[in-house]
Amino acid sequence: MDFSVVVEYFPRLLEGAWVSLQLVIVSIVLGGVFALPIALARISPIAWIRAVPFAYIFFFRGTPLLVQIFLVYYGASQFDVVREGFLWPILREPFWCAIIAFTLNTSAYTAEIFRGAIQAIPEGEVEACKVIGMTKFQMYRRVLLPRAFGIVLPAYGNEIILMLKGSALASTITILDLTGMARTIIARTYTPMEIFLAAGAIYLVISIVIIAIFRQIELRQNRYLGTLSIKVPDKG
Amino acid sequence: MIDLHGFGDQLLQGAVVTLELALASLFVGLILGLLGASAKLSSIAVIRWIANGYTTIIRGIPELLTVLIIYFGATSVLMAIAGLFGYDEYIEVGAFAAGVTALGLTFGAYATEVFRGALQSIPKGQHEAATALGMGPIRKFYRIILPQVWRIALPGLGNLFLVLLKDTALVSVVGLDDIMRKANIAVSSTKQAFLFYLVAAFMYLALTIISMVFVSYMEKRASRGLNRG
């Protein structure tokens, strides 16, 4: 094993890591925005409104992310309508195809997380809102959604880590993310073990940072719980 | 009926390979998970550290990277070991073997946590009762602990299997003839990308549904001694 190649190509790996982070951040933000209406539709009392998000979630959670990326990147160009349409400048770019696939995927998972959180709020709090005379909109905005946000945090942190790891699939459609960059360097230097291990180490570091950030947000968001549920380590 | 341009049989063969890979990885992963959980609960610190290192690393890096590292790395590791014994021929690691190793390691890391939780939830009295009956550690584990751990761990393991089933698609990247690669081949000769990837997606959905039915049957079976009204 010769780790001097790692030192030499480390800046390139960091460039790749930045692309991976962009993919994750954009798709997590967009996915979160889409997930909320999907989650609310999923708990609607009307059956046909429930059915659509159910099918959506079932499809995107039940099929491999790799299939979803290929469907968007290779699949969309099968149709002349798409190739001549106004969306073609976007669907031609591997980066945006990855963003579309990741967003659709993560919004399905995130919607389920949101649904679980909203349903986990005690019935009494909903009743209290009604007694005070809040409208449905006020109830969601002032009580249910802020409460759900606190409940959602640990599972949401997991979803971001899973998305970070899923983003490695972007390398299969020629994007030079961390994995893609590693594969490109390996094609030139032929040192697969060294470069792949270095890439793995960078993913690990990013995961650890995300976990640490979420711990902090969790401590802040759930601070009203005091020390009941969160143990603050003693210093000294 | 949709026209698969004669690639239907190929895709079905791919499904068989996908299923074989998933089941073989499941088997490896279950053993690694049980070993990992026992190691995490061990009284020897070094063994605990190794198990913690294993789960942290595997759970922290992308599955695709694990597949690539095993596929490219296994050859050089095996050749280095063989070299120590004076064997210099080139050793080729197949996509299937690399896939089973990579996915088994991944499943094992997550299963370690599931099994650890289950092992810890077995009341201490069960251990004491088994010992009082004169059972040795192996018999106690096999007859008393494992059947209870199995029941508690099954829902978690079922979820992990669904993840594993979808991760098998990654092994197509290193050339395994699974559903995904058969779809790629069909696409490259027919240019019908959307059609074939959609068919592939529905094949995975079908496998998912079958697995879910099977897992819930197993869960019922594992808890048949419990009276749940």
PDB file of C-alpha atoms in Angstrom, chain B residues 2-210:
ATOM      1  CA  ILE B   2     -46.163  -4.760 -22.721  1.00  0.00           C
ATOM      2  CA  ASP B   3     -43.612  -5.728 -25.351  1.00  0.00           C
ATOM      3  CA  LEU B   4     -40.301  -6.682 -23.739  1.00  0.00           C
ATOM      4  CA  HIS B   5     -38.579  -7.289 -27.082  1.00  0.00           C
ATOM      5  CA  GLY B   6     -37.712 -10.857 -26.073  1.00  0.00           C
ATOM      6  CA  PHE B   7     -35.838  -9.785 -22.941  1.00  0.00           C
ATOM      7  CA  GLY B   8     -38.457 -11.159 -20.531  1.00  0.00           C
ATOM      8  CA  ASP B   9     -36.576 -14.423 -19.908  1.00  0.00           C
ATOM      9  CA  GLN B  10     -33.333 -12.542 -19.362  1.00  0.00           C
ATOM     10  CA  LEU B  11     -34.957 -10.334 -16.762  1.00  0.00           C
ATOM     11  CA  LEU B  12     -36.398 -13.351 -14.965  1.00  0.00           C
ATOM     12  CA  GLN B  13     -32.942 -14.944 -14.891  1.00  0.00           C
ATOM     13  CA  GLY B  14     -31.710 -11.675 -13.428  1.00  0.00           C
ATOM     14  CA  ALA B  15     -34.383 -11.891 -10.746  1.00  0.00           C
ATOM     15  CA  VAL B  16     -33.148 -15.365  -9.790  1.00  0.00           C
ATOM     16  CA  VAL B  17     -29.577 -14.039  -9.450  1.00  0.00           C
ATOM     17  CA  THR B  18     -30.822 -11.062  -7.383  1.00  0.00           C
ATOM     18  CA  LEU B  19     -32.677 -13.423  -5.064  1.00  0.00           C
ATOM     19  CA  GLU B  20     -29.704 -15.790  -4.736  1.00  0.00           C
ATOM     20  CA  LEU B  21     -27.432 -12.861  -3.881  1.00  0.00           C
ATOM     21  CA  ALA B  22     -29.911 -11.505  -1.334  1.00  0.00           C
ATOM     22  CA  LEU B  23     -30.369 -14.874   0.409  1.00  0.00           C
ATOM     23  CA  ALA B  24     -26.649 -15.678   0.472  1.00  0.00           C
ATOM     24  CA  SER B  25     -25.877 -12.217   1.891  1.00  0.00           C
ATOM     25  CA  LEU B  26     -28.685 -12.631   4.424  1.00  0.00           C
ATOM     26  CA  PHE B  27     -27.126 -15.880   5.636  1.00  0.00           C
ATOM     27  CA  VAL B  28     -23.649 -14.334   5.982  1.00  0.00           C
ATOM     28  CA  GLY B  29     -25.111 -11.193   7.547  1.00  0.00           C
ATOM     29  CA  LEU B  30     -27.152 -13.071  10.168  1.00  0.00           C
ATOM     30  CA  ILE B  31     -24.070 -14.955  11.343  1.00  0.00           C
ATOM     31  CA  LEU B  32     -21.980 -11.757  11.418  1.00  0.00           C
ATOM     32  CA  GLY B  33     -24.796  -9.973  13.249  1.00  0.00           C
ATOM     33  CA  LEU B  34     -25.018 -12.628  15.969  1.00  0.00           C
ATOM     34  CA  LEU B  35     -21.229 -12.677  16.347  1.00  0.00           C
ATOM     35  CA  GLY B  36     -21.118  -8.866  16.377  1.00  0.00           C
ATOM     36  CA  ALA B  37     -23.832  -8.586  19.015  1.00  0.00           C
ATOM     37  CA  SER B  38     -22.152 -11.186  21.225  1.00  0.00           C
ATOM     38  CA  ALA B  39     -18.865  -9.318  20.774  1.00  0.00           C
ATOM     39  CA  LYS B  40     -20.453  -5.996  21.748  1.00  0.00           C
ATOM     40  CA  LEU B  41     -21.766  -7.565  24.944  1.00  0.00           C
ATOM     41  CA  SER B  42     -18.461  -9.269  25.675  1.00  0.00           C
ATOM     42  CA  SER B  43     -16.628  -8.606  28.919  1.00  0.00           C
ATOM     43  CA  ILE B  44     -13.328  -8.316  27.055  1.00  0.00           C
ATOM     44  CA  ALA B  45     -12.666  -4.713  26.026  1.00  0.00           C
ATOM     45  CA  VAL B  46     -10.643  -5.476  22.877  1.00  0.00           C
ATOM     46  CA  ILE B  47     -13.458  -7.594  21.414  1.00  0.00           C
ATOM     47  CA  ARG B  48     -15.948  -4.792  22.120  1.00  0.00           C
ATOM     48  CA  TRP B  49     -13.672  -2.271  20.380  1.00  0.00           C
ATOM     49  CA  ILE B  50     -13.360  -4.455  17.292  1.00  0.00           C
ATOM     50  CA  ALA B  51     -17.137  -4.866  17.079  1.00  0.00           C
ATOM     51  CA  ASN B  52     -17.669  -1.127  17.561  1.00  0.00           C
ATOM     52  CA  GLY B  53     -15.101  -0.322  14.880  1.00  0.00           C
ATOM     53  CA  TYR B  54     -16.789  -2.743  12.476  1.00  0.00           C
ATOM     54  CA  THR B  55     -20.301  -1.304  12.901  1.00  0.00           C
ATOM     55  CA  THR B  56     -19.114   2.331  12.869  1.00  0.00           C
ATOM     56  CA  ILE B  57     -17.079   1.988   9.694  1.00  0.00           C
ATOM     57  CA  ILE B  58     -19.557  -0.110   7.717  1.00  0.00           C
ATOM     58  CA  ARG B  59     -22.521   2.049   8.718  1.00  0.00           C
ATOM     59  CA  GLY B  60     -20.583   5.247   7.947  1.00  0.00           C
ATOM     60  CA  ILE B  61     -19.503   4.585   4.366  1.00  0.00           C
ATOM     61  CA  PRO B  62     -21.739   4.207   1.294  1.00  0.00           C
ATOM     62  CA  GLU B  63     -22.788   0.680   0.346  1.00  0.00           C
ATOM     63  CA  LEU B  64     -21.588   1.278  -3.209  1.00  0.00           C
ATOM     64  CA  LEU B  65     -18.131   2.104  -1.873  1.00  0.00           C
ATOM     65  CA  THR B  66     -18.156  -1.091   0.226  1.00  0.00           C
ATOM     66  CA  VAL B  67     -18.997  -3.104  -2.892  1.00  0.00           C
ATOM     67  CA  LEU B  68     -16.203  -1.403  -4.857  1.00  0.00           C
ATOM     68  CA  ILE B  69     -13.640  -1.779  -2.058  1.00  0.00           C
ATOM     69  CA  ILE B  70     -14.401  -5.491  -1.658  1.00  0.00           C
ATOM     70  CA  TYR B  71     -14.468  -6.113  -5.405  1.00  0.00           C
ATOM     71  CA  PHE B  72     -11.160  -4.391  -6.132  1.00  0.00           C
ATOM     72  CA  GLY B  73      -9.574  -4.950  -2.747  1.00  0.00           C
ATOM     73  CA  ALA B  74     -10.340  -8.645  -2.274  1.00  0.00           C
ATOM     74  CA  THR B  75      -8.161  -9.553  -5.246  1.00  0.00           C
ATOM     75  CA  SER B  76      -5.106  -7.766  -3.879  1.00  0.00           C
ATOM     76  CA  VAL B  77      -5.701  -8.998  -0.321  1.00  0.00           C
ATOM     77  CA  LEU B  78      -6.161 -12.608  -1.460  1.00  0.00           C
ATOM     78  CA  MET B  79      -3.106 -12.414  -3.710  1.00  0.00           C
ATOM     79  CA  ALA B  80      -1.027 -10.971  -0.879  1.00  0.00           C
ATOM     80  CA  ILE B  81      -2.106 -13.841   1.393  1.00  0.00           C
ATOM     81  CA  ALA B  82      -1.530 -16.434  -1.346  1.00  0.00           C
ATOM     82  CA  GLY B  83       1.869 -14.863  -1.997  1.00  0.00           C
ATOM     83  CA  LEU B  84       2.888 -15.677   1.584  1.00  0.00           C
ATOM     84  CA  PHE B  85       2.297 -19.332   0.761  1.00  0.00           C
ATOM     85  CA  GLY B  86       4.300 -19.064  -2.457  1.00  0.00           C
ATOM     86  CA  TYR B  87       1.331 -18.953  -4.840  1.00  0.00           C
ATOM     87  CA  ASP B  88       1.818 -16.297  -7.520  1.00  0.00           C
ATOM     88  CA  GLU B  89      -1.000 -16.937 -10.006  1.00  0.00           C
ATOM     89  CA  TYR B  90      -3.578 -14.204 -10.572  1.00  0.00           C
ATOM     90  CA  ILE B  91      -6.661 -14.672  -8.379  1.00  0.00           C
ATOM     91  CA  GLU B  92      -9.950 -13.361  -9.681  1.00  0.00           C
ATOM     92  CA  VAL B  93     -12.770 -12.525  -7.256  1.00  0.00           C
ATOM     93  CA  GLY B  94     -16.132 -12.859  -8.960  1.00  0.00           C
ATOM     94  CA  ALA B  95     -18.880 -10.269  -8.712  1.00  0.00           C
ATOM     95  CA  PHE B  96     -21.137 -12.705  -6.851  1.00  0.00           C
ATOM     96  CA  ALA B  97     -18.561 -13.509  -4.155  1.00  0.00           C
ATOM     97  CA  ALA B  98     -17.649  -9.841  -3.774  1.00  0.00           C
ATOM     98  CA  GLY B  99     -21.334  -8.943  -3.597  1.00  0.00           C
ATOM     99  CA  VAL B 100     -22.087 -11.536  -0.907  1.00  0.00           C
ATOM    100  CA  THR B 101     -19.102 -10.324   1.114  1.00  0.00           C
ATOM    101  CA  ALA B 102     -19.958  -6.632   0.813  1.00  0.00           C
ATOM    102  CA  LEU B 103     -23.707  -6.967   1.388  1.00  0.00           C
ATOM    103  CA  GLY B 104     -23.177  -9.575   4.120  1.00  0.00           C
ATOM    104  CA  LEU B 105     -20.815  -7.209   5.939  1.00  0.00           C
ATOM    105  CA  THR B 106     -23.337  -4.374   5.593  1.00  0.00           C
ATOM    106  CA  PHE B 107     -26.302  -6.451   6.756  1.00  0.00           C
ATOM    107  CA  GLY B 108     -24.195  -7.835   9.595  1.00  0.00           C
ATOM    108  CA  ALA B 109     -23.290  -4.374  10.894  1.00  0.00           C
ATOM    109  CA  TYR B 110     -26.920  -3.268  11.119  1.00  0.00           C
ATOM    110  CA  ALA B 111     -28.073  -6.683  12.363  1.00  0.00           C
ATOM    111  CA  THR B 112     -25.490  -6.423  15.162  1.00  0.00           C
ATOM    112  CA  GLU B 113     -27.483  -3.541  16.650  1.00  0.00           C
ATOM    113  CA  VAL B 114     -30.804  -5.347  16.222  1.00  0.00           C
ATOM    114  CA  PHE B 115     -29.483  -8.508  17.877  1.00  0.00           C
ATOM    115  CA  ARG B 116     -27.787  -6.522  20.641  1.00  0.00           C
ATOM    116  CA  GLY B 117     -31.075  -4.884  21.556  1.00  0.00           C
ATOM    117  CA  ALA B 118     -32.839  -8.243  21.499  1.00  0.00           C
ATOM    118  CA  LEU B 119     -30.146 -10.014  23.533  1.00  0.00           C
ATOM    119  CA  GLN B 120     -30.248  -7.297  26.172  1.00  0.00           C
ATOM    120  CA  SER B 121     -34.011  -7.569  26.485  1.00  0.00           C
ATOM    121  CA  ILE B 122     -33.911 -11.220  27.586  1.00  0.00           C
ATOM    122  CA  PRO B 123     -34.562 -11.198  31.352  1.00  0.00           C
ATOM    123  CA  LYS B 124     -31.667 -12.288  33.508  1.00  0.00           C
ATOM    124  CA  GLY B 125     -33.913 -14.902  35.135  1.00  0.00           C
ATOM    125  CA  GLN B 126     -33.987 -16.838  31.872  1.00  0.00           C
ATOM    126  CA  HIS B 127     -30.212 -17.223  31.982  1.00  0.00           C
ATOM    127  CA  GLU B 128     -30.332 -18.224  35.631  1.00  0.00           C
ATOM    128  CA  ALA B 129     -33.148 -20.718  35.089  1.00  0.00           C
ATOM    129  CA  ALA B 130     -31.277 -22.369  32.222  1.00  0.00           C
ATOM    130  CA  THR B 131     -28.122 -22.596  34.311  1.00  0.00           C
ATOM    131  CA  ALA B 132     -30.115 -23.975  37.244  1.00  0.00           C
ATOM    132  CA  LEU B 133     -31.433 -26.728  34.952  1.00  0.00           C
ATOM    133  CA  GLY B 134     -27.825 -27.657  34.269  1.00  0.00           C
ATOM    134  CA  MET B 135     -27.589 -26.401  30.688  1.00  0.00           C
ATOM    135  CA  GLY B 136     -24.143 -25.550  29.340  1.00  0.00           C
ATOM    136  CA  PRO B 137     -23.580 -22.186  27.644  1.00  0.00           C
ATOM    137  CA  ILE B 138     -24.069 -23.567  24.109  1.00  0.00           C
ATOM    138  CA  ARG B 139     -27.275 -25.435  24.885  1.00  0.00           C
ATOM    139  CA  LYS B 140     -28.593 -22.455  26.852  1.00  0.00           C
ATOM    140  CA  PHE B 141     -27.964 -20.150  23.899  1.00  0.00           C
ATOM    141  CA  TYR B 142     -29.434 -22.539  21.358  1.00  0.00           C
ATOM    142  CA  ARG B 143     -32.517 -23.664  23.269  1.00  0.00           C
ATOM    143  CA  ILE B 144     -33.469 -20.732  25.517  1.00  0.00           C
ATOM    144  CA  ILE B 145     -31.873 -17.489  24.357  1.00  0.00           C
ATOM    145  CA  LEU B 146     -31.875 -17.747  20.541  1.00  0.00           C
ATOM    146  CA  PRO B 147     -35.597 -18.586  20.059  1.00  0.00           C
ATOM    147  CA  GLN B 148     -36.559 -15.560  22.170  1.00  0.00           C
ATOM    148  CA  VAL B 149     -33.979 -13.263  20.544  1.00  0.00           C
ATOM    149  CA  TRP B 150     -35.223 -14.358  17.130  1.00  0.00           C
ATOM    150  CA  ARG B 151     -38.795 -13.346  17.942  1.00  0.00           C
ATOM    151  CA  ILE B 152     -37.782  -9.919  19.225  1.00  0.00           C
ATOM    152  CA  ALA B 153     -35.294  -9.263  16.415  1.00  0.00           C
ATOM    153  CA  LEU B 154     -37.507 -10.371  13.496  1.00  0.00           C
ATOM    154  CA  PRO B 155     -39.270  -7.051  12.725  1.00  0.00           C
ATOM    155  CA  GLY B 156     -35.918  -5.218  12.668  1.00  0.00           C
ATOM    156  CA  LEU B 157     -34.303  -7.937  10.566  1.00  0.00           C
ATOM    157  CA  GLY B 158     -37.255  -7.844   8.162  1.00  0.00           C
ATOM    158  CA  ASN B 159     -36.639  -4.136   7.545  1.00  0.00           C
ATOM    159  CA  LEU B 160     -32.947  -4.797   7.023  1.00  0.00           C
ATOM    160  CA  PHE B 161     -33.755  -7.518   4.489  1.00  0.00           C
ATOM    161  CA  LEU B 162     -35.832  -5.076   2.444  1.00  0.00           C
ATOM    162  CA  VAL B 163     -32.873  -2.679   2.438  1.00  0.00           C
ATOM    163  CA  LEU B 164     -30.567  -5.550   1.458  1.00  0.00           C
ATOM    164  CA  LEU B 165     -32.858  -6.535  -1.418  1.00  0.00           C
ATOM    165  CA  LYS B 166     -32.575  -3.049  -2.885  1.00  0.00           C
ATOM    166  CA  ASP B 167     -28.829  -2.854  -2.244  1.00  0.00           C
ATOM    167  CA  THR B 168     -28.301  -5.935  -4.428  1.00  0.00           C
ATOM    168  CA  ALA B 169     -28.797  -3.589  -7.413  1.00  0.00           C
ATOM    169  CA  LEU B 170     -25.422  -2.011  -6.560  1.00  0.00           C
ATOM    170  CA  VAL B 171     -23.571  -5.220  -7.371  1.00  0.00           C
ATOM    171  CA  SER B 172     -24.622  -4.774 -11.016  1.00  0.00           C
ATOM    172  CA  VAL B 173     -22.042  -1.956 -11.074  1.00  0.00           C
ATOM    173  CA  VAL B 174     -19.237  -4.529 -10.790  1.00  0.00           C
ATOM    174  CA  GLY B 175     -20.836  -6.790 -13.372  1.00  0.00           C
ATOM    175  CA  LEU B 176     -23.207  -9.204 -11.626  1.00  0.00           C
ATOM    176  CA  ASP B 177     -25.947 -10.418 -13.983  1.00  0.00           C
ATOM    177  CA  ASP B 178     -28.831  -9.369 -11.729  1.00  0.00           C
ATOM    178  CA  ILE B 179     -32.113  -7.629 -12.652  1.00  0.00           C
ATOM    179  CA  MET B 180     -30.383  -4.291 -12.984  1.00  0.00           C
ATOM    180  CA  ARG B 181     -27.656  -5.423 -15.364  1.00  0.00           C
ATOM    181  CA  LYS B 182     -30.089  -7.438 -17.468  1.00  0.00           C
ATOM    182  CA  ALA B 183     -32.143  -4.245 -17.742  1.00  0.00           C
ATOM    183  CA  ASN B 184     -29.000  -2.319 -18.755  1.00  0.00           C
ATOM    184  CA  ILE B 185     -28.276  -4.874 -21.463  1.00  0.00           C
ATOM    185  CA  ALA B 186     -31.853  -4.699 -22.730  1.00  0.00           C
ATOM    186  CA  VAL B 187     -31.665  -0.896 -22.779  1.00  0.00           C
ATOM    187  CA  SER B 188     -28.418  -0.774 -24.692  1.00  0.00           C
ATOM    188  CA  SER B 189     -29.841  -2.928 -27.487  1.00  0.00           C
ATOM    189  CA  THR B 190     -33.397  -1.548 -27.649  1.00  0.00           C
ATOM    190  CA  LYS B 191     -32.929   2.081 -26.480  1.00  0.00           C
ATOM    191  CA  GLN B 192     -36.129   1.682 -24.449  1.00  0.00           C
ATOM    192  CA  ALA B 193     -34.631   2.953 -21.193  1.00  0.00           C
ATOM    193  CA  PHE B 194     -37.804   4.105 -19.477  1.00  0.00           C
ATOM    194  CA  LEU B 195     -39.661   0.870 -20.247  1.00  0.00           C
ATOM    195  CA  PHE B 196     -36.970  -1.501 -19.008  1.00  0.00           C
ATOM    196  CA  TYR B 197     -36.015   0.421 -15.884  1.00  0.00           C
ATOM    197  CA  LEU B 198     -39.693   0.688 -15.003  1.00  0.00           C
ATOM    198  CA  VAL B 199     -40.096  -3.081 -15.485  1.00  0.00           C
ATOM    199  CA  ALA B 200     -37.006  -3.585 -13.294  1.00  0.00           C
ATOM    200  CA  ALA B 201     -38.536  -1.299 -10.653  1.00  0.00           C
ATOM    201  CA  PHE B 202     -41.737  -3.351 -10.600  1.00  0.00           C
ATOM    202  CA  MET B 203     -39.743  -6.585 -10.328  1.00  0.00           C
ATOM    203  CA  TYR B 204     -38.067  -5.198  -7.201  1.00  0.00           C
ATOM    204  CA  LEU B 205     -41.491  -4.127  -5.900  1.00  0.00           C
ATOM    205  CA  ALA B 206     -42.782  -7.668  -6.442  1.00  0.00           C
ATOM    206  CA  LEU B 207     -39.794  -9.127  -4.555  1.00  0.00           C
ATOM    207  CA  THR B 208     -40.410  -6.590  -1.783  1.00  0.00           C
ATOM    208  CA  ILE B 209     -44.070  -7.592  -1.443  1.00  0.00           C
ATOM    209  CA  ILE B 210     -43.216 -11.304  -1.366  1.00  0.00           C
TER     210      ILE B 210
END
